[in-house]
Amino acid sequence: MRDTPEELLPFNDPRYIAEPYACWARLRDEAPVYWCRAMDFWAVTRYDDVVEVLHDPARFSSQGGPTGRQRGSVLPRLPLLQDDPPHHDRLRRILSRAFTPKTTSQREHRVREIAEELAADLRRRLAAGENVDLVRGFTSPLPVSVIAEILGIPSELEDRLRMWNATTSVTGAVELEAAHRPETMREMYETLAELLEERRRDRRADLFSALIEASESDESPLRPDELVGLCQLLWNAGNETTTNLLSNAALVLQERPDLLETVRRQPGKVPAMVDEFLRLHSPINCLARTASEDLELQGQKIRKDDVLMVIFAAANRDPRHFERADEFDPERRANDHVAFSHGIHFCLGSHLARLEARVGLEVLGELLPQVRIRTDRGARIPTALLRGWLTLPLEPARGASSAGRA
Ligand code: HEM
């Protein structure tokens, strides 16, 4: 029903962005496929409906991008993520041959080293009385440094990487003036194209080289611009999301000393906890699909080209699917949340995200008792698409004499 008497989804309201849970509960109960007039899209909130949409790319296309309306958007178009079959399948086949769970698991030692260096640096700077921030000093640089190393981006380019990260993210699109974006996007594109060209001549043990090899051995090799696009996607898809997962989890651990204690004393339980953080505090709240034909969902008549906002994070708290859906259960079994999506677009970096989160939380487990995260002086990411923080200032915890130890 398009004539909705009352606005049940105040999508751009900062109060909704901070606390969307009551809204989602009402939508799931009263209007599971809801026409949001202000945003011009259908909001889908129940677990079963979300999974149905995600599993049907023929009727629900990804081409409109994260908001469903790529045209006129300041966000860059992302290959693979915004492709439907059959083009999607070809890109995914090649990328998944190069970017495997095995390549990732071999990196655990380096991920831990990077996380420990970042935590040590935060402690040093806190002890020196400097202003430090959990997002800028830990949760953001951790995934950025890891993916840079995996891809094979030289460390001298680190400053540029930070700029790319700020500009190409959804947060960046909201924060930065759109005028700067095309310039930075072009620079990123050119740098990646040069690096790929270098690797074509001189192969190394990195993802650039693996991707070139996977492409060359495929029946339908990638064009140079497609290769660059996939590297850009790996950059975009993995950084901001993992940052948000770690920031959201750190805040829960600060509020729940029992969970912090579990992270510190029982590392074997951390993997299940990571999935529970993903379920309850999903870094991506929602992404769009566009109807490819007239169809019906939950009795609602959806027209061709209508946008559907698939609210993964609402599905992840659906009591029709999860017992005690709003409770954090570190022992939860068969946690089939949709934080990494479902179906053909299921996150290709879920193994890396889980590794970074597990190791990152173990390292944070040692840091958090020594610090206080000041959410009152922090800033949330001001978009309903994502759940996370732009800044989370830290101060030494009262009575934490070890804050100065590296
Ligand atoms: C906590 C961290 C992460 C979350 C919550 C997350 C979530 C997601 C979601 C929801 C999708 C599917 C979007 C859709 O259905 O339209 C996706 C796709 C994707 N993700 Fe992740 N992601 C994370 C980390 C990563 C990392 C670390 C990488 C790689 C470096 C990565 C690479 C990708 C790629 C390549 C796709 C596209 C797959 C396709 O379209 O076939 N992600 N991710």
mmCIF file of C-alpha atoms in Angstrom, residues 11-393:
data_model
loop_
_atom_site.group_PDB
_atom_site.id
_atom_site.type_symbol
_atom_site.label_atom_id
_atom_site.label_comp_id
_atom_site.label_asym_id
_atom_site.label_seq_id
_atom_site.Cartn_x
_atom_site.Cartn_y
_atom_site.Cartn_z
ATOM 1 C CA PHE A 11 15.427 7.284 7.529
ATOM 2 C CA ASN A 12 17.503 10.465 7.707
ATOM 3 C CA ASP A 13 16.619 11.419 11.270
ATOM 4 C CA PRO A 14 19.739 11.334 13.520
ATOM 5 C CA ARG A 15 17.611 9.762 16.276
ATOM 6 C CA TYR A 16 16.727 6.892 13.930
ATOM 7 C CA ILE A 17 20.377 6.563 12.853
ATOM 8 C CA ALA A 18 21.397 6.289 16.536
ATOM 9 C CA GLU A 19 18.565 3.966 17.686
ATOM 10 C CA PRO A 20 16.723 2.242 14.815
ATOM 11 C CA TYR A 21 15.667 -0.881 16.751
ATOM 12 C CA ALA A 22 12.149 0.123 17.861
ATOM 13 C CA CYS A 23 11.368 1.273 14.302
ATOM 14 C CA TRP A 24 12.528 -2.016 12.852
ATOM 15 C CA ALA A 25 10.481 -4.016 15.391
ATOM 16 C CA ARG A 26 7.331 -2.087 14.450
ATOM 17 C CA LEU A 27 7.985 -2.467 10.724
ATOM 18 C CA ARG A 28 8.596 -6.225 11.062
ATOM 19 C CA ASP A 29 5.324 -6.614 12.993
ATOM 20 C CA GLU A 30 3.040 -4.176 11.202
ATOM 21 C CA ALA A 31 4.450 -3.450 7.750
ATOM 22 C CA PRO A 32 7.171 -5.929 6.775
ATOM 23 C CA VAL A 33 7.313 -4.586 3.217
ATOM 24 C CA TYR A 34 6.762 -0.890 3.785
ATOM 25 C CA TRP A 35 6.519 1.938 1.257
ATOM 26 C CA CYS A 36 8.667 4.755 2.643
ATOM 27 C CA ARG A 37 7.273 7.750 0.816
ATOM 28 C CA ALA A 38 9.945 10.199 1.974
ATOM 29 C CA MET A 39 12.736 7.994 0.587
ATOM 30 C CA ASP A 40 10.836 6.589 -2.382
ATOM 31 C CA PHE A 41 11.667 2.954 -1.597
ATOM 32 C CA TRP A 42 10.185 -0.213 -0.084
ATOM 33 C CA ALA A 43 11.785 -1.232 3.217
ATOM 34 C CA VAL A 44 12.081 -5.007 3.718
ATOM 35 C CA THR A 45 12.700 -5.990 7.343
ATOM 36 C CA ARG A 46 11.755 -9.651 8.041
ATOM 37 C CA TYR A 47 14.457 -12.313 7.848
ATOM 38 C CA ASP A 48 12.610 -14.606 5.420
ATOM 39 C CA ASP A 49 11.735 -11.759 3.035
ATOM 40 C CA VAL A 50 15.293 -10.384 3.101
ATOM 41 C CA VAL A 51 16.669 -13.838 2.241
ATOM 42 C CA GLU A 52 14.060 -14.267 -0.520
ATOM 43 C CA VAL A 53 15.085 -10.970 -2.144
ATOM 44 C CA LEU A 54 18.822 -11.687 -1.840
ATOM 45 C CA HIS A 55 18.400 -15.109 -3.455
ATOM 46 C CA ASP A 56 16.568 -13.837 -6.514
ATOM 47 C CA PRO A 57 18.898 -11.631 -8.603
ATOM 48 C CA ALA A 58 16.697 -12.174 -11.683
ATOM 49 C CA ARG A 59 13.834 -10.219 -10.075
ATOM 50 C CA PHE A 60 15.894 -8.024 -7.715
ATOM 51 C CA SER A 61 18.806 -6.351 -9.482
ATOM 52 C CA SER A 62 21.939 -4.951 -7.803
ATOM 53 C CA GLN A 63 22.700 -2.476 -10.578
ATOM 54 C CA GLY A 64 21.328 0.552 -8.743
ATOM 55 C CA GLY A 65 24.109 0.318 -6.149
ATOM 56 C CA PRO A 66 23.916 0.840 -2.365
ATOM 57 C CA THR A 67 21.029 3.313 -2.556
ATOM 58 C CA GLY A 68 19.313 1.859 -5.621
ATOM 59 C CA ARG A 69 19.828 5.090 -7.512
ATOM 60 C CA GLN A 70 23.308 5.111 -8.938
ATOM 61 C CA ARG A 71 22.548 7.840 -11.425
ATOM 62 C CA GLY A 72 23.525 11.234 -9.995
ATOM 63 C CA SER A 73 25.127 9.589 -6.975
ATOM 64 C CA VAL A 74 28.508 10.755 -5.715
ATOM 65 C CA LEU A 75 29.385 7.155 -4.901
ATOM 66 C CA PRO A 76 31.635 5.347 -7.382
ATOM 67 C CA ARG A 77 30.072 2.466 -9.334
ATOM 68 C CA LEU A 78 31.390 -0.803 -7.917
ATOM 69 C CA PRO A 79 31.929 -3.717 -10.313
ATOM 70 C CA LEU A 80 30.755 -7.166 -9.110
ATOM 71 C CA LEU A 81 28.719 -5.711 -6.245
ATOM 72 C CA GLN A 82 26.618 -3.774 -8.744
ATOM 73 C CA ASP A 83 26.567 -6.433 -11.442
ATOM 74 C CA ASP A 84 23.887 -9.053 -12.095
ATOM 75 C CA PRO A 85 24.447 -12.472 -13.713
ATOM 76 C CA PRO A 86 25.951 -13.433 -16.088
ATOM 77 C CA HIS A 87 28.550 -10.616 -15.870
ATOM 78 C CA HIS A 88 28.650 -10.912 -12.074
ATOM 79 C CA ASP A 89 29.460 -14.642 -12.240
ATOM 80 C CA ARG A 90 32.469 -14.143 -14.483
ATOM 81 C CA LEU A 91 34.010 -11.432 -12.223
ATOM 82 C CA ARG A 92 33.255 -13.442 -9.083
ATOM 83 C CA ARG A 93 34.749 -16.639 -10.535
ATOM 84 C CA ILE A 94 38.034 -14.869 -11.268
ATOM 85 C CA LEU A 95 38.238 -12.862 -8.037
ATOM 86 C CA SER A 96 37.401 -15.846 -5.823
ATOM 87 C CA ARG A 97 40.162 -17.894 -7.445
ATOM 88 C CA ALA A 98 42.694 -15.220 -6.443
ATOM 89 C CA PHE A 99 41.295 -14.104 -3.071
ATOM 90 C CA THR A 100 40.860 -17.342 -1.103
ATOM 91 C CA PRO A 101 40.388 -18.152 2.592
ATOM 92 C CA LYS A 102 43.852 -19.778 2.438
ATOM 93 C CA THR A 103 45.572 -16.550 1.305
ATOM 94 C CA THR A 104 43.922 -14.834 4.223
ATOM 95 C CA SER A 105 44.656 -17.380 6.941
ATOM 96 C CA GLN A 106 48.384 -17.180 6.114
ATOM 97 C CA ARG A 107 48.246 -13.508 7.151
ATOM 98 C CA GLU A 108 47.176 -13.993 10.762
ATOM 99 C CA HIS A 109 50.637 -13.308 12.159
ATOM 100 C CA ARG A 110 50.927 -9.997 10.243
ATOM 101 C CA VAL A 111 47.392 -8.936 11.199
ATOM 102 C CA ARG A 112 48.327 -9.431 14.864
ATOM 103 C CA GLU A 113 51.618 -7.543 14.470
ATOM 104 C CA ILE A 114 49.861 -4.583 12.870
ATOM 105 C CA ALA A 115 47.116 -4.575 15.543
ATOM 106 C CA GLU A 116 49.671 -4.726 18.361
ATOM 107 C CA GLU A 117 51.759 -1.915 16.854
ATOM 108 C CA LEU A 118 48.659 0.277 16.585
ATOM 109 C CA ALA A 119 47.630 -0.471 20.189
ATOM 110 C CA ALA A 120 51.173 0.232 21.445
ATOM 111 C CA ASP A 121 51.186 3.537 19.593
ATOM 112 C CA LEU A 122 47.845 4.511 21.161
ATOM 113 C CA ARG A 123 49.205 3.711 24.645
ATOM 114 C CA ARG A 124 52.363 5.745 24.049
ATOM 115 C CA ARG A 125 50.424 8.740 22.806
ATOM 116 C CA LEU A 126 47.915 8.545 25.651
ATOM 117 C CA ALA A 127 50.758 8.455 28.171
ATOM 118 C CA ALA A 128 52.272 11.531 26.481
ATOM 119 C CA GLY A 129 48.975 13.367 27.004
ATOM 120 C CA GLU A 130 48.095 13.517 23.288
ATOM 121 C CA ASN A 131 44.532 13.407 21.958
ATOM 122 C CA VAL A 132 43.935 9.922 20.632
ATOM 123 C CA ASP A 133 41.016 8.324 18.898
ATOM 124 C CA LEU A 134 40.039 4.658 18.650
ATOM 125 C CA VAL A 135 38.770 4.939 15.055
ATOM 126 C CA ARG A 136 41.660 6.985 13.665
ATOM 127 C CA GLY A 137 44.296 5.146 15.681
ATOM 128 C CA PHE A 138 43.082 1.542 15.533
ATOM 129 C CA THR A 139 39.824 0.420 13.965
ATOM 130 C CA SER A 140 40.384 2.295 10.683
ATOM 131 C CA PRO A 141 44.137 1.800 10.041
ATOM 132 C CA LEU A 142 44.006 -1.937 10.875
ATOM 133 C CA PRO A 143 41.950 -3.105 7.854
ATOM 134 C CA VAL A 144 43.518 -0.440 5.601
ATOM 135 C CA SER A 145 47.070 -1.637 6.346
ATOM 136 C CA VAL A 146 46.084 -5.309 6.036
ATOM 137 C CA ILE A 147 44.389 -5.009 2.640
ATOM 138 C CA ALA A 148 47.223 -2.767 1.372
ATOM 139 C CA GLU A 149 49.715 -5.520 2.226
ATOM 140 C CA ILE A 150 47.533 -8.280 0.786
ATOM 141 C CA LEU A 151 47.075 -6.412 -2.482
ATOM 142 C CA GLY A 152 50.757 -5.491 -2.652
ATOM 143 C CA ILE A 153 50.528 -1.700 -2.380
ATOM 144 C CA PRO A 154 53.962 -0.334 -1.378
ATOM 145 C CA SER A 155 54.160 1.204 2.108
ATOM 146 C CA GLU A 156 55.456 4.533 0.720
ATOM 147 C CA LEU A 157 51.950 5.115 -0.593
ATOM 148 C CA GLU A 158 50.446 4.960 2.896
ATOM 149 C CA ASP A 159 49.372 8.613 3.083
ATOM 150 C CA ARG A 160 47.626 8.316 -0.235
ATOM 151 C CA LEU A 161 45.861 5.198 0.982
ATOM 152 C CA ARG A 162 44.356 7.128 3.868
ATOM 153 C CA MET A 163 43.110 9.772 1.477
ATOM 154 C CA TRP A 164 41.608 7.145 -0.833
ATOM 155 C CA ASN A 165 39.941 5.517 2.102
ATOM 156 C CA ALA A 166 38.376 8.765 3.261
ATOM 157 C CA THR A 167 37.216 9.646 -0.228
ATOM 158 C CA THR A 168 35.937 6.370 -1.594
ATOM 159 C CA SER A 169 33.935 5.300 1.456
ATOM 160 C CA VAL A 170 30.230 5.872 1.961
ATOM 161 C CA THR A 171 31.234 8.026 4.920
ATOM 162 C CA GLY A 172 33.504 10.004 2.649
ATOM 163 C CA ALA A 173 30.649 10.532 0.225
ATOM 164 C CA VAL A 174 28.618 12.024 3.034
ATOM 165 C CA GLU A 175 31.456 13.960 4.617
ATOM 166 C CA LEU A 176 33.590 15.292 1.822
ATOM 167 C CA GLU A 177 32.622 17.751 -0.801
ATOM 168 C CA ALA A 178 31.673 15.882 -3.936
ATOM 169 C CA ALA A 179 33.973 18.211 -5.881
ATOM 170 C CA HIS A 180 37.121 16.527 -4.525
ATOM 171 C CA ARG A 181 35.934 13.030 -5.263
ATOM 172 C CA PRO A 182 36.443 12.682 -9.014
ATOM 173 C CA GLU A 183 40.035 13.899 -8.676
ATOM 174 C CA THR A 184 40.880 11.403 -5.916
ATOM 175 C CA MET A 185 39.039 8.595 -7.678
ATOM 176 C CA ARG A 186 41.036 9.267 -10.832
ATOM 177 C CA GLU A 187 44.292 9.321 -8.903
ATOM 178 C CA MET A 188 43.413 6.042 -7.172
ATOM 179 C CA TYR A 189 42.473 4.470 -10.498
ATOM 180 C CA GLU A 190 45.736 5.576 -12.140
ATOM 181 C CA THR A 191 47.929 4.393 -9.258
ATOM 182 C CA LEU A 192 46.253 0.964 -9.162
ATOM 183 C CA ALA A 193 46.533 0.674 -12.955
ATOM 184 C CA GLU A 194 50.282 1.420 -12.778
ATOM 185 C CA LEU A 195 50.814 -1.101 -9.969
ATOM 186 C CA LEU A 196 48.915 -3.779 -11.895
ATOM 187 C CA GLU A 197 50.981 -3.060 -15.004
ATOM 188 C CA GLU A 198 54.176 -3.441 -12.962
ATOM 189 C CA ARG A 199 52.969 -6.792 -11.605
ATOM 190 C CA ARG A 200 52.115 -8.004 -15.081
ATOM 191 C CA ARG A 201 55.847 -7.745 -15.849
ATOM 192 C CA ASP A 202 57.155 -8.740 -12.416
ATOM 193 C CA ARG A 203 54.948 -11.193 -10.454
ATOM 194 C CA ARG A 204 55.126 -11.310 -6.641
ATOM 195 C CA ALA A 205 53.340 -13.166 -3.830
ATOM 196 C CA ASP A 206 50.501 -10.644 -3.634
ATOM 197 C CA LEU A 207 46.868 -10.339 -4.636
ATOM 198 C CA PHE A 208 47.607 -8.091 -7.635
ATOM 199 C CA SER A 209 49.719 -10.909 -9.117
ATOM 200 C CA ALA A 210 47.217 -13.640 -8.148
ATOM 201 C CA LEU A 211 44.416 -11.687 -9.780
ATOM 202 C CA ILE A 212 46.373 -11.232 -13.013
ATOM 203 C CA GLU A 213 47.109 -14.960 -13.058
ATOM 204 C CA ALA A 214 43.485 -15.943 -12.328
ATOM 205 C CA SER A 215 42.344 -13.648 -15.120
ATOM 206 C CA GLU A 216 44.900 -14.893 -17.659
ATOM 207 C CA SER A 217 43.957 -18.522 -17.016
ATOM 208 C CA ASP A 218 40.216 -17.834 -17.417
ATOM 209 C CA GLU A 219 38.334 -18.522 -20.654
ATOM 210 C CA SER A 220 37.284 -14.888 -20.605
ATOM 211 C CA PRO A 221 40.164 -12.768 -19.198
ATOM 212 C CA LEU A 222 39.480 -9.397 -17.586
ATOM 213 C CA ARG A 223 40.165 -6.135 -19.385
ATOM 214 C CA PRO A 224 42.697 -3.853 -17.609
ATOM 215 C CA ASP A 225 39.895 -1.523 -16.449
ATOM 216 C CA GLU A 226 37.985 -4.494 -14.982
ATOM 217 C CA LEU A 227 41.085 -5.572 -13.059
ATOM 218 C CA VAL A 228 41.520 -2.088 -11.603
ATOM 219 C CA GLY A 229 37.805 -1.984 -10.753
ATOM 220 C CA LEU A 230 38.038 -5.209 -8.754
ATOM 221 C CA CYS A 231 41.019 -3.880 -6.785
ATOM 222 C CA GLN A 232 39.084 -0.683 -6.087
ATOM 223 C CA LEU A 233 36.163 -2.798 -4.899
ATOM 224 C CA LEU A 234 38.353 -4.810 -2.510
ATOM 225 C CA TRP A 235 39.547 -1.492 -1.156
ATOM 226 C CA ASN A 236 36.047 -0.047 -0.742
ATOM 227 C CA ALA A 237 34.166 -3.111 0.433
ATOM 228 C CA GLY A 238 36.504 -4.189 3.200
ATOM 229 C CA ASN A 239 37.768 -1.151 5.055
ATOM 230 C CA GLU A 240 34.891 0.881 6.337
ATOM 231 C CA THR A 241 32.861 -2.254 7.119
ATOM 232 C CA THR A 242 35.577 -3.892 9.237
ATOM 233 C CA THR A 243 36.285 -0.563 10.951
ATOM 234 C CA ASN A 244 32.626 -0.333 11.933
ATOM 235 C CA LEU A 245 32.529 -3.906 13.197
ATOM 236 C CA LEU A 246 35.530 -3.285 15.468
ATOM 237 C CA SER A 247 34.304 0.121 16.700
ATOM 238 C CA ASN A 248 30.804 -1.213 17.468
ATOM 239 C CA ALA A 249 32.254 -4.258 19.250
ATOM 240 C CA ALA A 250 34.661 -2.142 21.326
ATOM 241 C CA LEU A 251 31.726 -0.095 22.628
ATOM 242 C CA VAL A 252 29.790 -3.210 23.618
ATOM 243 C CA LEU A 253 32.873 -4.569 25.413
ATOM 244 C CA GLN A 254 33.250 -1.305 27.309
ATOM 245 C CA GLU A 255 29.640 -1.578 28.532
ATOM 246 C CA ARG A 256 29.821 -5.322 29.252
ATOM 247 C CA PRO A 257 32.837 -6.219 31.465
ATOM 248 C CA ASP A 258 31.649 -9.867 31.462
ATOM 249 C CA LEU A 259 32.085 -10.055 27.673
ATOM 250 C CA LEU A 260 35.417 -8.225 27.861
ATOM 251 C CA GLU A 261 36.570 -10.815 30.389
ATOM 252 C CA THR A 262 35.536 -13.621 28.006
ATOM 253 C CA VAL A 263 37.575 -12.042 25.194
ATOM 254 C CA ARG A 264 40.606 -11.749 27.496
ATOM 255 C CA ARG A 265 40.428 -15.169 29.175
ATOM 256 C CA GLN A 266 38.750 -17.430 26.606
ATOM 257 C CA PRO A 267 40.049 -16.626 23.120
ATOM 258 C CA GLY A 268 38.417 -19.814 21.820
ATOM 259 C CA LYS A 269 35.037 -18.085 22.263
ATOM 260 C CA VAL A 270 35.949 -14.983 20.262
ATOM 261 C CA PRO A 271 35.001 -16.341 16.791
ATOM 262 C CA ALA A 272 31.388 -16.986 17.922
ATOM 263 C CA MET A 273 31.345 -13.552 19.558
ATOM 264 C CA VAL A 274 32.463 -11.935 16.297
ATOM 265 C CA ASP A 275 29.397 -13.416 14.582
ATOM 266 C CA GLU A 276 27.158 -12.200 17.369
ATOM 267 C CA PHE A 277 28.613 -8.671 16.961
ATOM 268 C CA LEU A 278 27.951 -8.954 13.229
ATOM 269 C CA ARG A 279 24.352 -10.013 13.887
ATOM 270 C CA LEU A 280 23.432 -7.472 16.569
ATOM 271 C CA HIS A 281 25.557 -4.526 15.418
ATOM 272 C CA SER A 282 25.739 -5.121 11.674
ATOM 273 C CA PRO A 283 28.224 -2.692 10.047
ATOM 274 C CA ILE A 284 26.000 -2.432 6.951
ATOM 275 C CA ASN A 285 22.425 -1.713 7.997
ATOM 276 C CA CYS A 286 20.945 -2.001 4.546
ATOM 277 C CA LEU A 287 21.584 -2.023 0.796
ATOM 278 C CA ALA A 288 19.242 -1.672 -2.146
ATOM 279 C CA ARG A 289 17.889 -3.867 -4.910
ATOM 280 C CA THR A 290 15.712 -2.749 -7.833
ATOM 281 C CA ALA A 291 12.687 -4.724 -9.078
ATOM 282 C CA SER A 292 13.284 -5.997 -12.628
ATOM 283 C CA GLU A 293 9.550 -6.693 -13.173
ATOM 284 C CA ASP A 294 6.153 -6.077 -11.551
ATOM 285 C CA LEU A 295 5.900 -8.493 -8.623
ATOM 286 C CA GLU A 296 4.343 -9.133 -5.232
ATOM 287 C CA LEU A 297 6.057 -9.430 -1.851
ATOM 288 C CA GLN A 298 4.135 -9.889 1.422
ATOM 289 C CA GLY A 299 0.983 -8.941 -0.465
ATOM 290 C CA GLN A 300 2.454 -5.618 -1.625
ATOM 291 C CA LYS A 301 2.395 -4.782 -5.330
ATOM 292 C CA ILE A 302 5.920 -3.774 -6.305
ATOM 293 C CA ARG A 303 6.346 -2.177 -9.717
ATOM 294 C CA LYS A 304 9.215 -2.659 -12.143
ATOM 295 C CA ASP A 305 12.066 -0.205 -11.273
ATOM 296 C CA ASP A 306 10.851 0.284 -7.687
ATOM 297 C CA VAL A 307 13.746 0.321 -5.220
ATOM 298 C CA LEU A 308 13.701 -2.096 -2.273
ATOM 299 C CA MET A 309 15.887 -1.255 0.728
ATOM 300 C CA VAL A 310 16.926 -4.599 2.166
ATOM 301 C CA ILE A 311 17.515 -3.998 5.882
ATOM 302 C CA PHE A 312 19.976 -6.756 6.807
ATOM 303 C CA ALA A 313 20.315 -5.408 10.344
ATOM 304 C CA ALA A 314 16.537 -5.582 10.966
ATOM 305 C CA ALA A 315 16.448 -9.173 9.661
ATOM 306 C CA ASN A 316 19.290 -10.007 12.046
ATOM 307 C CA ARG A 317 17.045 -9.110 15.002
ATOM 308 C CA ASP A 318 13.901 -10.810 13.715
ATOM 309 C CA PRO A 319 12.437 -12.896 16.572
ATOM 310 C CA ARG A 320 10.665 -15.064 13.952
ATOM 311 C CA HIS A 321 14.108 -16.407 13.101
ATOM 312 C CA PHE A 322 16.395 -15.866 16.124
ATOM 313 C CA GLU A 323 15.557 -16.852 19.695
ATOM 314 C CA ARG A 324 16.084 -13.963 22.149
ATOM 315 C CA ALA A 325 16.872 -11.916 19.053
ATOM 316 C CA ASP A 326 17.871 -8.704 20.860
ATOM 317 C CA GLU A 327 20.211 -10.434 23.317
ATOM 318 C CA PHE A 328 23.943 -10.866 22.851
ATOM 319 C CA ASP A 329 24.570 -14.582 23.299
ATOM 320 C CA PRO A 330 28.293 -15.402 23.075
ATOM 321 C CA GLU A 331 27.412 -19.102 22.795
ATOM 322 C CA ARG A 332 24.792 -18.749 20.048
ATOM 323 C CA ARG A 333 24.886 -21.744 17.706
ATOM 324 C CA ALA A 334 24.017 -21.792 14.003
ATOM 325 C CA ASN A 335 24.237 -18.030 13.793
ATOM 326 C CA ASP A 336 22.959 -17.660 10.233
ATOM 327 C CA HIS A 337 22.830 -13.858 10.256
ATOM 328 C CA VAL A 338 22.751 -11.899 6.998
ATOM 329 C CA ALA A 339 25.378 -9.265 7.923
ATOM 330 C CA PHE A 340 27.506 -10.571 5.020
ATOM 331 C CA SER A 341 24.403 -10.846 2.790
ATOM 332 C CA HIS A 342 23.191 -14.115 1.235
ATOM 333 C CA GLY A 343 23.088 -15.623 -2.238
ATOM 334 C CA ILE A 344 25.314 -14.682 -5.153
ATOM 335 C CA HIS A 345 26.676 -11.463 -3.592
ATOM 336 C CA PHE A 346 27.620 -13.096 -0.261
ATOM 337 C CA CYS A 347 30.654 -11.181 1.020
ATOM 338 C CA LEU A 348 33.824 -12.426 -0.662
ATOM 339 C CA GLY A 349 35.949 -11.008 2.163
ATOM 340 C CA SER A 350 34.063 -12.602 5.077
ATOM 341 C CA HIS A 351 37.083 -14.783 5.935
ATOM 342 C CA LEU A 352 39.357 -11.741 6.105
ATOM 343 C CA ALA A 353 36.790 -9.687 8.042
ATOM 344 C CA ARG A 354 36.366 -12.487 10.605
ATOM 345 C CA LEU A 355 40.141 -12.857 10.980
ATOM 346 C CA GLU A 356 40.703 -9.099 11.422
ATOM 347 C CA ALA A 357 37.833 -8.880 13.911
ATOM 348 C CA ARG A 358 39.002 -11.867 15.969
ATOM 349 C CA VAL A 359 42.609 -10.687 16.172
ATOM 350 C CA GLY A 360 41.570 -7.030 16.561
ATOM 351 C CA LEU A 361 39.273 -7.918 19.487
ATOM 352 C CA GLU A 362 41.950 -9.988 21.183
ATOM 353 C CA VAL A 363 44.333 -7.016 21.016
ATOM 354 C CA LEU A 364 41.596 -4.593 22.094
ATOM 355 C CA GLY A 365 40.868 -6.927 25.028
ATOM 356 C CA GLU A 366 44.242 -5.870 26.457
ATOM 357 C CA LEU A 367 43.845 -2.173 25.618
ATOM 358 C CA LEU A 368 40.244 -1.540 26.718
ATOM 359 C CA PRO A 369 40.747 -1.956 30.490
ATOM 360 C CA GLN A 370 43.328 0.864 30.286
ATOM 361 C CA VAL A 371 41.166 3.371 28.421
ATOM 362 C CA ARG A 372 37.752 4.989 28.435
ATOM 363 C CA ILE A 373 35.967 5.475 25.091
ATOM 364 C CA ARG A 374 34.199 8.846 25.135
ATOM 365 C CA THR A 375 31.095 8.295 22.991
ATOM 366 C CA ASP A 376 29.786 11.628 24.282
ATOM 367 C CA ARG A 377 32.641 13.355 22.412
ATOM 368 C CA GLY A 378 32.555 10.994 19.437
ATOM 369 C CA ALA A 379 30.610 11.250 16.186
ATOM 370 C CA ARG A 380 28.496 8.622 14.492
ATOM 371 C CA ILE A 381 28.638 7.980 10.760
ATOM 372 C CA PRO A 382 25.745 10.194 9.655
ATOM 373 C CA THR A 383 24.063 7.759 7.277
ATOM 374 C CA ALA A 384 21.377 5.142 7.833
ATOM 375 C CA LEU A 385 23.123 2.785 5.388
ATOM 376 C CA LEU A 386 25.921 2.005 7.838
ATOM 377 C CA ARG A 387 26.299 1.615 11.579
ATOM 378 C CA GLY A 388 29.562 2.911 12.973
ATOM 379 C CA TRP A 389 31.587 5.856 14.188
ATOM 380 C CA LEU A 390 33.716 8.530 12.539
ATOM 381 C CA THR A 391 35.505 9.390 15.782
ATOM 382 C CA LEU A 392 35.701 7.815 19.232
ATOM 383 C CA PRO A 393 38.086 9.811 21.459
#
